[in-house]
Amino acid sequence: MTGLWHDHAVPEFLQVGEEVLPLVIKRHRSAKRICLRYHPGDHAVSLTLPRHTRVVEGMNFLTQKSEWLITTLMEMPSKKRIKPGVVIPLCGERVRVKHDAQQHTAFMLKRGVLTIAGDRQEFTKRMTEALRKIARQEIAARAEKMAKKTGRRIHRITVRDTRSRWGSCSSTGNLSFSWRLIFAPEEVMQYVVAHEVAHLRYMNHSDKFWSLVAYLCPDYEAAKAWLKLHGKELYRFNA
Ligand SMILES: [Zn+2]
């Protein structure tokens, strides 16, 4: 959080360290002073302003309190619930989650917004379904492309909520992946897909296998290291 804010430039989101949080600015008639709060449930920040306080003063207050916000976020439990209003990483992009009961399609991903249809009570179920479908699509698109390069054919692709491994490959050409890979950076998803596709050709971890992985995903070593270090974080997100 840097810089000064002008009244006409109020961000909807707040960058705190590595994180981007929704920011809600409220006015409260009886508030005596500016009040800044972090809401762990929504993973959002609210700024309450007294009646006659200008937004710019509120934003400057926010800047002064950035140290406190960073500490608060670092101390919060690592779970993150996916609810309307939150921002989640999706295939390396930051996507804001929305609910729209009137929407005709079950879900829509457009211009950085993922909108889920249906009753609010069904949001959790529908959100999980949407994420799985998006994961399957994204993973399949990458896998098919890579399989072509290796001259092998994929029999079937499934996505699951696996805990022990990010992907697997059977001798009959069935590939299976954790749908949580959609929360990972693009190169990481590329690497896991490349790894399983390479197994279509080599059912081992020989030098030939790793050369094929490198051919499909030149940056695989960094991605592999990322997974080792941050893989657990992909379990933070739950609808
Ligand atoms: Zn392997």
PDB file of C-alpha atoms and ligand atoms in Angstrom:
ATOM      1  CA  MET A   1       0.000   0.000   0.000  1.00  0.00           C
ATOM      2  CA  THR A   2       1.712   3.112  -1.178  1.00  0.00           C
ATOM      3  CA  GLY A   3       0.812   6.562  -2.410  1.00  0.00           C
ATOM      4  CA  LEU A   4      -1.863   9.009  -1.472  1.00  0.00           C
ATOM      5  CA  TRP A   5      -5.456   8.664  -2.456  1.00  0.00           C
ATOM      6  CA  HIS A   6      -7.765  11.126  -4.084  1.00  0.00           C
ATOM      7  CA  ASP A   7     -11.505  11.183  -3.609  1.00  0.00           C
ATOM      8  CA  HIS A   8     -12.181  10.013  -7.147  1.00  0.00           C
ATOM      9  CA  ALA A   9      -9.787   7.094  -7.063  1.00  0.00           C
ATOM     10  CA  VAL A  10     -11.180   4.677  -4.526  1.00  0.00           C
ATOM     11  CA  PRO A  11     -10.042   1.137  -5.190  1.00  0.00           C
ATOM     12  CA  GLU A  12     -12.440  -1.767  -4.836  1.00  0.00           C
ATOM     13  CA  PHE A  13      -9.507  -3.920  -3.945  1.00  0.00           C
ATOM     14  CA  LEU A  14      -6.634  -3.441  -1.625  1.00  0.00           C
ATOM     15  CA  GLN A  15      -3.169  -4.820  -2.167  1.00  0.00           C
ATOM     16  CA  VAL A  16      -1.643  -5.915   1.119  1.00  0.00           C
ATOM     17  CA  GLY A  17       1.754  -7.504   0.649  1.00  0.00           C
ATOM     18  CA  GLU A  18       1.155 -10.369  -1.755  1.00  0.00           C
ATOM     19  CA  GLU A  19      -2.589 -10.425  -1.248  1.00  0.00           C
ATOM     20  CA  VAL A  20      -5.462  -8.605  -2.892  1.00  0.00           C
ATOM     21  CA  LEU A  21      -8.517  -8.103  -0.719  1.00  0.00           C
ATOM     22  CA  PRO A  22     -11.939  -6.633  -1.410  1.00  0.00           C
ATOM     23  CA  LEU A  23     -12.280  -3.229   0.213  1.00  0.00           C
ATOM     24  CA  VAL A  24     -15.645  -1.975   1.432  1.00  0.00           C
ATOM     25  CA  ILE A  25     -16.022   1.678   2.388  1.00  0.00           C
ATOM     26  CA  LYS A  26     -18.974   2.497   4.612  1.00  0.00           C
ATOM     27  CA  ARG A  27     -20.294   5.648   6.162  1.00  0.00           C
ATOM     28  CA  HIS A  28     -21.689   5.615   9.627  1.00  0.00           C
ATOM     29  CA  ARG A  29     -23.610   8.510  11.025  1.00  0.00           C
ATOM     30  CA  SER A  30     -22.707   7.921  14.644  1.00  0.00           C
ATOM     31  CA  ALA A  31     -19.076   6.924  14.048  1.00  0.00           C
ATOM     32  CA  LYS A  32     -16.760   9.241  15.932  1.00  0.00           C
ATOM     33  CA  ARG A  33     -13.579   8.278  14.120  1.00  0.00           C
ATOM     34  CA  ILE A  34     -12.303   6.258  11.179  1.00  0.00           C
ATOM     35  CA  CYS A  35     -12.505   2.546  11.829  1.00  0.00           C
ATOM     36  CA  LEU A  36     -10.561  -0.085   9.948  1.00  0.00           C
ATOM     37  CA  ARG A  37     -11.448  -3.768  10.261  1.00  0.00           C
ATOM     38  CA  TYR A  38     -10.376  -7.034   8.757  1.00  0.00           C
ATOM     39  CA  HIS A  39     -13.148  -9.629   8.258  1.00  0.00           C
ATOM     40  CA  PRO A  40     -11.616 -13.094   8.126  1.00  0.00           C
ATOM     41  CA  GLY A  41     -14.870 -14.748   6.990  1.00  0.00           C
ATOM     42  CA  ASP A  42     -14.970 -12.719   3.779  1.00  0.00           C
ATOM     43  CA  HIS A  43     -11.226 -12.135   3.739  1.00  0.00           C
ATOM     44  CA  ALA A  44     -12.090  -8.489   3.180  1.00  0.00           C
ATOM     45  CA  VAL A  45     -11.279  -5.116   4.680  1.00  0.00           C
ATOM     46  CA  SER A  46     -13.842  -2.533   5.683  1.00  0.00           C
ATOM     47  CA  LEU A  47     -13.251   1.113   6.341  1.00  0.00           C
ATOM     48  CA  THR A  48     -15.953   2.969   8.239  1.00  0.00           C
ATOM     49  CA  LEU A  49     -15.986   6.734   7.933  1.00  0.00           C
ATOM     50  CA  PRO A  50     -17.754   9.258  10.145  1.00  0.00           C
ATOM     51  CA  ARG A  51     -20.360  11.337   8.342  1.00  0.00           C
ATOM     52  CA  HIS A  52     -18.183  14.286   7.345  1.00  0.00           C
ATOM     53  CA  THR A  53     -14.858  12.554   6.831  1.00  0.00           C
ATOM     54  CA  ARG A  54     -13.620  12.618   3.264  1.00  0.00           C
ATOM     55  CA  VAL A  55     -12.759   9.351   1.549  1.00  0.00           C
ATOM     56  CA  VAL A  56      -9.233  10.623   0.944  1.00  0.00           C
ATOM     57  CA  GLU A  57      -8.708  10.918   4.697  1.00  0.00           C
ATOM     58  CA  GLY A  58      -9.919   7.379   5.112  1.00  0.00           C
ATOM     59  CA  MET A  59      -7.517   6.149   2.455  1.00  0.00           C
ATOM     60  CA  ASN A  60      -4.623   7.974   4.081  1.00  0.00           C
ATOM     61  CA  PHE A  61      -5.581   6.360   7.379  1.00  0.00           C
ATOM     62  CA  LEU A  62      -5.458   3.015   5.572  1.00  0.00           C
ATOM     63  CA  THR A  63      -1.959   3.775   4.345  1.00  0.00           C
ATOM     64  CA  GLN A  64      -0.836   4.586   7.877  1.00  0.00           C
ATOM     65  CA  LYS A  65      -2.262   1.299   9.105  1.00  0.00           C
ATOM     66  CA  SER A  66      -0.688  -0.870   6.407  1.00  0.00           C
ATOM     67  CA  GLU A  67       1.797  -2.388   8.851  1.00  0.00           C
ATOM     68  CA  TRP A  68      -1.042  -3.461  11.125  1.00  0.00           C
ATOM     69  CA  LEU A  69      -2.942  -5.002   8.201  1.00  0.00           C
ATOM     70  CA  ILE A  70       0.059  -6.982   7.003  1.00  0.00           C
ATOM     71  CA  THR A  71       0.610  -8.366  10.509  1.00  0.00           C
ATOM     72  CA  THR A  72      -3.083  -9.204  10.879  1.00  0.00           C
ATOM     73  CA  LEU A  73      -3.121 -11.094   7.584  1.00  0.00           C
ATOM     74  CA  MET A  74       0.028 -12.994   8.445  1.00  0.00           C
ATOM     75  CA  GLU A  75      -1.475 -14.142  11.706  1.00  0.00           C
ATOM     76  CA  MET A  76      -4.806 -15.227  10.280  1.00  0.00           C
ATOM     77  CA  PRO A  77      -5.590 -18.929   9.966  1.00  0.00           C
ATOM     78  CA  SER A  78      -4.573 -20.070   6.538  1.00  0.00           C
ATOM     79  CA  LYS A  79      -7.997 -21.328   5.416  1.00  0.00           C
ATOM     80  CA  LYS A  80      -9.739 -19.192   2.876  1.00  0.00           C
ATOM     81  CA  ARG A  81     -13.424 -19.600   2.123  1.00  0.00           C
ATOM     82  CA  ILE A  82     -14.579 -18.933  -1.381  1.00  0.00           C
ATOM     83  CA  LYS A  83     -17.615 -16.715  -1.023  1.00  0.00           C
ATOM     84  CA  PRO A  84     -19.105 -13.923  -3.124  1.00  0.00           C
ATOM     85  CA  GLY A  85     -16.769 -10.933  -3.044  1.00  0.00           C
ATOM     86  CA  VAL A  86     -13.519 -12.772  -2.444  1.00  0.00           C
ATOM     87  CA  VAL A  87     -10.639 -12.821  -4.891  1.00  0.00           C
ATOM     88  CA  ILE A  88      -9.074 -16.157  -5.719  1.00  0.00           C
ATOM     89  CA  PRO A  89      -6.180 -17.167  -7.948  1.00  0.00           C
ATOM     90  CA  LEU A  90      -7.391 -19.081 -10.998  1.00  0.00           C
ATOM     91  CA  CYS A  91      -4.869 -20.366 -13.535  1.00  0.00           C
ATOM     92  CA  GLY A  92      -2.482 -17.609 -12.573  1.00  0.00           C
ATOM     93  CA  GLU A  93      -5.064 -14.802 -12.786  1.00  0.00           C
ATOM     94  CA  ARG A  94      -6.817 -13.024  -9.963  1.00  0.00           C
ATOM     95  CA  VAL A  95     -10.511 -13.721 -10.229  1.00  0.00           C
ATOM     96  CA  ARG A  96     -13.292 -12.170  -8.214  1.00  0.00           C
ATOM     97  CA  VAL A  97     -16.150 -14.415  -7.147  1.00  0.00           C
ATOM     98  CA  LYS A  98     -19.755 -13.288  -7.633  1.00  0.00           C
ATOM     99  CA  HIS A  99     -23.198 -14.741  -7.116  1.00  0.00           C
ATOM    100  CA  ASP A 100     -26.074 -13.991  -9.484  1.00  0.00           C
ATOM    101  CA  ALA A 101     -29.274 -15.982  -8.938  1.00  0.00           C
ATOM    102  CA  GLN A 102     -30.694 -14.754 -12.278  1.00  0.00           C
ATOM    103  CA  GLN A 103     -27.839 -15.962 -14.455  1.00  0.00           C
ATOM    104  CA  HIS A 104     -28.882 -18.647 -16.957  1.00  0.00           C
ATOM    105  CA  THR A 105     -25.652 -20.611 -17.192  1.00  0.00           C
ATOM    106  CA  ALA A 106     -24.438 -22.484 -14.107  1.00  0.00           C
ATOM    107  CA  PHE A 107     -21.273 -20.408 -14.042  1.00  0.00           C
ATOM    108  CA  MET A 108     -19.558 -17.795 -16.153  1.00  0.00           C
ATOM    109  CA  LEU A 109     -15.911 -16.782 -16.178  1.00  0.00           C
ATOM    110  CA  LYS A 110     -15.453 -13.460 -17.875  1.00  0.00           C
ATOM    111  CA  ARG A 111     -13.052 -10.549 -17.513  1.00  0.00           C
ATOM    112  CA  GLY A 112     -11.679 -11.616 -14.170  1.00  0.00           C
ATOM    113  CA  VAL A 113     -15.055 -12.369 -12.610  1.00  0.00           C
ATOM    114  CA  LEU A 114     -16.423 -15.828 -11.884  1.00  0.00           C
ATOM    115  CA  THR A 115     -20.202 -15.643 -11.505  1.00  0.00           C
ATOM    116  CA  ILE A 116     -22.127 -18.535 -10.015  1.00  0.00           C
ATOM    117  CA  ALA A 117     -25.880 -18.925 -10.635  1.00  0.00           C
ATOM    118  CA  GLY A 118     -28.577 -20.538  -8.496  1.00  0.00           C
ATOM    119  CA  ASP A 119     -29.871 -20.121  -4.958  1.00  0.00           C
ATOM    120  CA  ARG A 120     -27.540 -18.627  -2.405  1.00  0.00           C
ATOM    121  CA  GLN A 121     -27.876 -21.787  -0.271  1.00  0.00           C
ATOM    122  CA  GLU A 122     -26.482 -23.850  -3.120  1.00  0.00           C
ATOM    123  CA  PHE A 123     -23.531 -21.549  -3.660  1.00  0.00           C
ATOM    124  CA  THR A 124     -20.937 -23.809  -2.037  1.00  0.00           C
ATOM    125  CA  LYS A 125     -21.971 -26.856  -4.047  1.00  0.00           C
ATOM    126  CA  ARG A 126     -22.224 -24.937  -7.317  1.00  0.00           C
ATOM    127  CA  MET A 127     -18.935 -23.172  -6.761  1.00  0.00           C
ATOM    128  CA  THR A 128     -17.112 -26.452  -6.223  1.00  0.00           C
ATOM    129  CA  GLU A 129     -18.733 -27.897  -9.359  1.00  0.00           C
ATOM    130  CA  ALA A 130     -17.709 -24.849 -11.371  1.00  0.00           C
ATOM    131  CA  LEU A 131     -14.111 -25.019 -10.148  1.00  0.00           C
ATOM    132  CA  ARG A 132     -13.897 -28.700 -11.009  1.00  0.00           C
ATOM    133  CA  LYS A 133     -15.304 -28.103 -14.481  1.00  0.00           C
ATOM    134  CA  ILE A 134     -12.924 -25.221 -15.133  1.00  0.00           C
ATOM    135  CA  ALA A 135     -10.041 -27.337 -13.846  1.00  0.00           C
ATOM    136  CA  ARG A 136     -10.977 -30.236 -16.120  1.00  0.00           C
ATOM    137  CA  GLN A 137     -11.223 -27.953 -19.157  1.00  0.00           C
ATOM    138  CA  GLU A 138      -7.961 -26.148 -18.484  1.00  0.00           C
ATOM    139  CA  ILE A 139      -6.025 -29.315 -17.668  1.00  0.00           C
ATOM    140  CA  ALA A 140      -7.460 -31.243 -20.634  1.00  0.00           C
ATOM    141  CA  ALA A 141      -6.607 -28.443 -23.074  1.00  0.00           C
ATOM    142  CA  ARG A 142      -2.976 -28.463 -21.939  1.00  0.00           C
ATOM    143  CA  ALA A 143      -2.740 -32.257 -21.781  1.00  0.00           C
ATOM    144  CA  GLU A 144      -4.127 -32.784 -25.305  1.00  0.00           C
ATOM    145  CA  LYS A 145      -1.673 -30.275 -26.724  1.00  0.00           C
ATOM    146  CA  MET A 146       1.280 -31.916 -24.994  1.00  0.00           C
ATOM    147  CA  ALA A 147       0.148 -35.452 -25.849  1.00  0.00           C
ATOM    148  CA  LYS A 148       0.173 -34.495 -29.533  1.00  0.00           C
ATOM    149  CA  LYS A 149       3.794 -33.400 -29.199  1.00  0.00           C
ATOM    150  CA  THR A 150       4.742 -36.791 -27.774  1.00  0.00           C
ATOM    151  CA  GLY A 151       2.727 -38.774 -30.304  1.00  0.00           C
ATOM    152  CA  ARG A 152       0.763 -40.544 -27.582  1.00  0.00           C
ATOM    153  CA  ARG A 153      -2.959 -40.604 -26.970  1.00  0.00           C
ATOM    154  CA  ILE A 154      -4.798 -39.895 -23.756  1.00  0.00           C
ATOM    155  CA  HIS A 155      -7.582 -42.308 -23.010  1.00  0.00           C
ATOM    156  CA  ARG A 156      -9.384 -40.322 -20.368  1.00  0.00           C
ATOM    157  CA  ILE A 157      -8.807 -37.349 -18.065  1.00  0.00           C
ATOM    158  CA  THR A 158     -10.409 -37.078 -14.637  1.00  0.00           C
ATOM    159  CA  VAL A 159     -10.074 -34.461 -11.910  1.00  0.00           C
ATOM    160  CA  ARG A 160     -10.357 -35.283  -8.222  1.00  0.00           C
ATOM    161  CA  ASP A 161      -9.699 -33.787  -4.830  1.00  0.00           C
ATOM    162  CA  THR A 162      -6.657 -35.895  -4.136  1.00  0.00           C
ATOM    163  CA  ARG A 163      -4.492 -35.251  -1.098  1.00  0.00           C
ATOM    164  CA  SER A 164      -1.484 -37.393  -1.776  1.00  0.00           C
ATOM    165  CA  ARG A 165      -0.576 -36.540  -5.351  1.00  0.00           C
ATOM    166  CA  TRP A 166      -1.165 -33.824  -7.909  1.00  0.00           C
ATOM    167  CA  GLY A 167      -1.497 -36.190 -10.826  1.00  0.00           C
ATOM    168  CA  SER A 168      -1.276 -39.789 -11.901  1.00  0.00           C
ATOM    169  CA  CYS A 169      -1.117 -41.828 -15.082  1.00  0.00           C
ATOM    170  CA  SER A 170      -2.312 -45.402 -15.596  1.00  0.00           C
ATOM    171  CA  SER A 171      -0.836 -47.922 -18.008  1.00  0.00           C
ATOM    172  CA  THR A 172      -4.085 -47.713 -20.004  1.00  0.00           C
ATOM    173  CA  GLY A 173      -3.587 -44.005 -20.677  1.00  0.00           C
ATOM    174  CA  ASN A 174      -5.937 -42.566 -18.069  1.00  0.00           C
ATOM    175  CA  LEU A 175      -4.694 -39.354 -16.524  1.00  0.00           C
ATOM    176  CA  SER A 176      -5.956 -38.072 -13.209  1.00  0.00           C
ATOM    177  CA  PHE A 177      -5.305 -34.670 -11.630  1.00  0.00           C
ATOM    178  CA  SER A 178      -6.142 -32.696  -8.534  1.00  0.00           C
ATOM    179  CA  TRP A 179      -8.587 -29.958  -9.507  1.00  0.00           C
ATOM    180  CA  ARG A 180      -6.802 -27.706  -6.999  1.00  0.00           C
ATOM    181  CA  LEU A 181      -4.069 -27.169  -9.538  1.00  0.00           C
ATOM    182  CA  ILE A 182      -6.172 -24.316 -10.897  1.00  0.00           C
ATOM    183  CA  PHE A 183      -5.145 -22.296  -7.816  1.00  0.00           C
ATOM    184  CA  ALA A 184      -1.471 -22.747  -8.725  1.00  0.00           C
ATOM    185  CA  PRO A 185       0.579 -20.518 -11.031  1.00  0.00           C
ATOM    186  CA  GLU A 186       0.372 -21.390 -14.723  1.00  0.00           C
ATOM    187  CA  GLU A 187       3.865 -22.975 -14.916  1.00  0.00           C
ATOM    188  CA  VAL A 188       2.990 -25.276 -12.052  1.00  0.00           C
ATOM    189  CA  MET A 189      -0.114 -26.597 -13.786  1.00  0.00           C
ATOM    190  CA  GLN A 190       1.959 -26.959 -16.968  1.00  0.00           C
ATOM    191  CA  TYR A 191       4.557 -28.985 -15.123  1.00  0.00           C
ATOM    192  CA  VAL A 192       2.121 -31.414 -13.489  1.00  0.00           C
ATOM    193  CA  VAL A 193       0.369 -31.965 -16.812  1.00  0.00           C
ATOM    194  CA  ALA A 194       3.710 -32.437 -18.604  1.00  0.00           C
ATOM    195  CA  HIS A 195       4.795 -34.924 -15.944  1.00  0.00           C
ATOM    196  CA  GLU A 196       1.733 -37.139 -16.407  1.00  0.00           C
ATOM    197  CA  VAL A 197       1.730 -36.823 -20.187  1.00  0.00           C
ATOM    198  CA  ALA A 198       5.403 -37.858 -20.232  1.00  0.00           C
ATOM    199  CA  HIS A 199       4.365 -40.994 -18.342  1.00  0.00           C
ATOM    200  CA  LEU A 200       2.252 -41.991 -21.348  1.00  0.00           C
ATOM    201  CA  ARG A 201       5.578 -42.686 -22.984  1.00  0.00           C
ATOM    202  CA  TYR A 202       7.810 -43.643 -20.053  1.00  0.00           C
ATOM    203  CA  MET A 203       6.242 -45.334 -17.045  1.00  0.00           C
ATOM    204  CA  ASN A 204       9.246 -44.469 -14.872  1.00  0.00           C
ATOM    205  CA  HIS A 205      11.344 -41.510 -13.772  1.00  0.00           C
ATOM    206  CA  SER A 206      14.339 -42.247 -15.987  1.00  0.00           C
ATOM    207  CA  ASP A 207      16.556 -39.636 -17.627  1.00  0.00           C
ATOM    208  CA  LYS A 208      14.579 -40.077 -20.829  1.00  0.00           C
ATOM    209  CA  PHE A 209      11.399 -39.343 -18.919  1.00  0.00           C
ATOM    210  CA  TRP A 210      12.824 -36.100 -17.458  1.00  0.00           C
ATOM    211  CA  SER A 211      14.124 -35.013 -20.869  1.00  0.00           C
ATOM    212  CA  LEU A 212      10.622 -35.394 -22.232  1.00  0.00           C
ATOM    213  CA  VAL A 213       9.214 -33.377 -19.309  1.00  0.00           C
ATOM    214  CA  ALA A 214      11.785 -30.657 -20.054  1.00  0.00           C
ATOM    215  CA  TYR A 215      10.792 -30.699 -23.718  1.00  0.00           C
ATOM    216  CA  LEU A 216       7.110 -30.250 -22.816  1.00  0.00           C
ATOM    217  CA  CYS A 217       7.728 -27.780 -19.990  1.00  0.00           C
ATOM    218  CA  PRO A 218      11.181 -26.138 -20.169  1.00  0.00           C
ATOM    219  CA  ASP A 219      10.798 -24.417 -16.790  1.00  0.00           C
ATOM    220  CA  TYR A 220       9.746 -27.534 -14.940  1.00  0.00           C
ATOM    221  CA  GLU A 221      12.389 -27.417 -12.223  1.00  0.00           C
ATOM    222  CA  ALA A 222      11.141 -24.131 -10.828  1.00  0.00           C
ATOM    223  CA  ALA A 223       7.574 -25.408 -10.917  1.00  0.00           C
ATOM    224  CA  LYS A 224       8.596 -28.609  -9.160  1.00  0.00           C
ATOM    225  CA  ALA A 225      10.309 -26.585  -6.432  1.00  0.00           C
ATOM    226  CA  TRP A 226       7.240 -24.346  -6.097  1.00  0.00           C
ATOM    227  CA  LEU A 227       4.998 -27.369  -5.524  1.00  0.00           C
ATOM    228  CA  LYS A 228       7.280 -28.730  -2.865  1.00  0.00           C
ATOM    229  CA  LEU A 229       7.316 -25.410  -1.052  1.00  0.00           C
ATOM    230  CA  HIS A 230       3.787 -24.117  -1.628  1.00  0.00           C
ATOM    231  CA  GLY A 231       1.732 -27.162  -2.628  1.00  0.00           C
ATOM    232  CA  LYS A 232      -0.062 -27.177   0.734  1.00  0.00           C
ATOM    233  CA  GLU A 233      -1.377 -23.688   0.095  1.00  0.00           C
ATOM    234  CA  LEU A 234      -3.580 -25.032  -2.689  1.00  0.00           C
ATOM    235  CA  TYR A 235      -5.685 -26.611   0.059  1.00  0.00           C
ATOM    236  CA  ARG A 236      -6.407 -23.260   1.691  1.00  0.00           C
ATOM    237  CA  PHE A 237      -9.275 -22.569  -0.629  1.00  0.00           C
ATOM    238  CA  ASN A 238     -12.654 -24.089   0.076  1.00  0.00           C
ATOM    239  CA  ALA A 239     -16.075 -23.140  -1.210  1.00  0.00           C
TER     240      ALA A 239
HETATM  241 ZN    ZN B   1       5.811 -39.505 -12.024  1.00  0.00          ZN
END
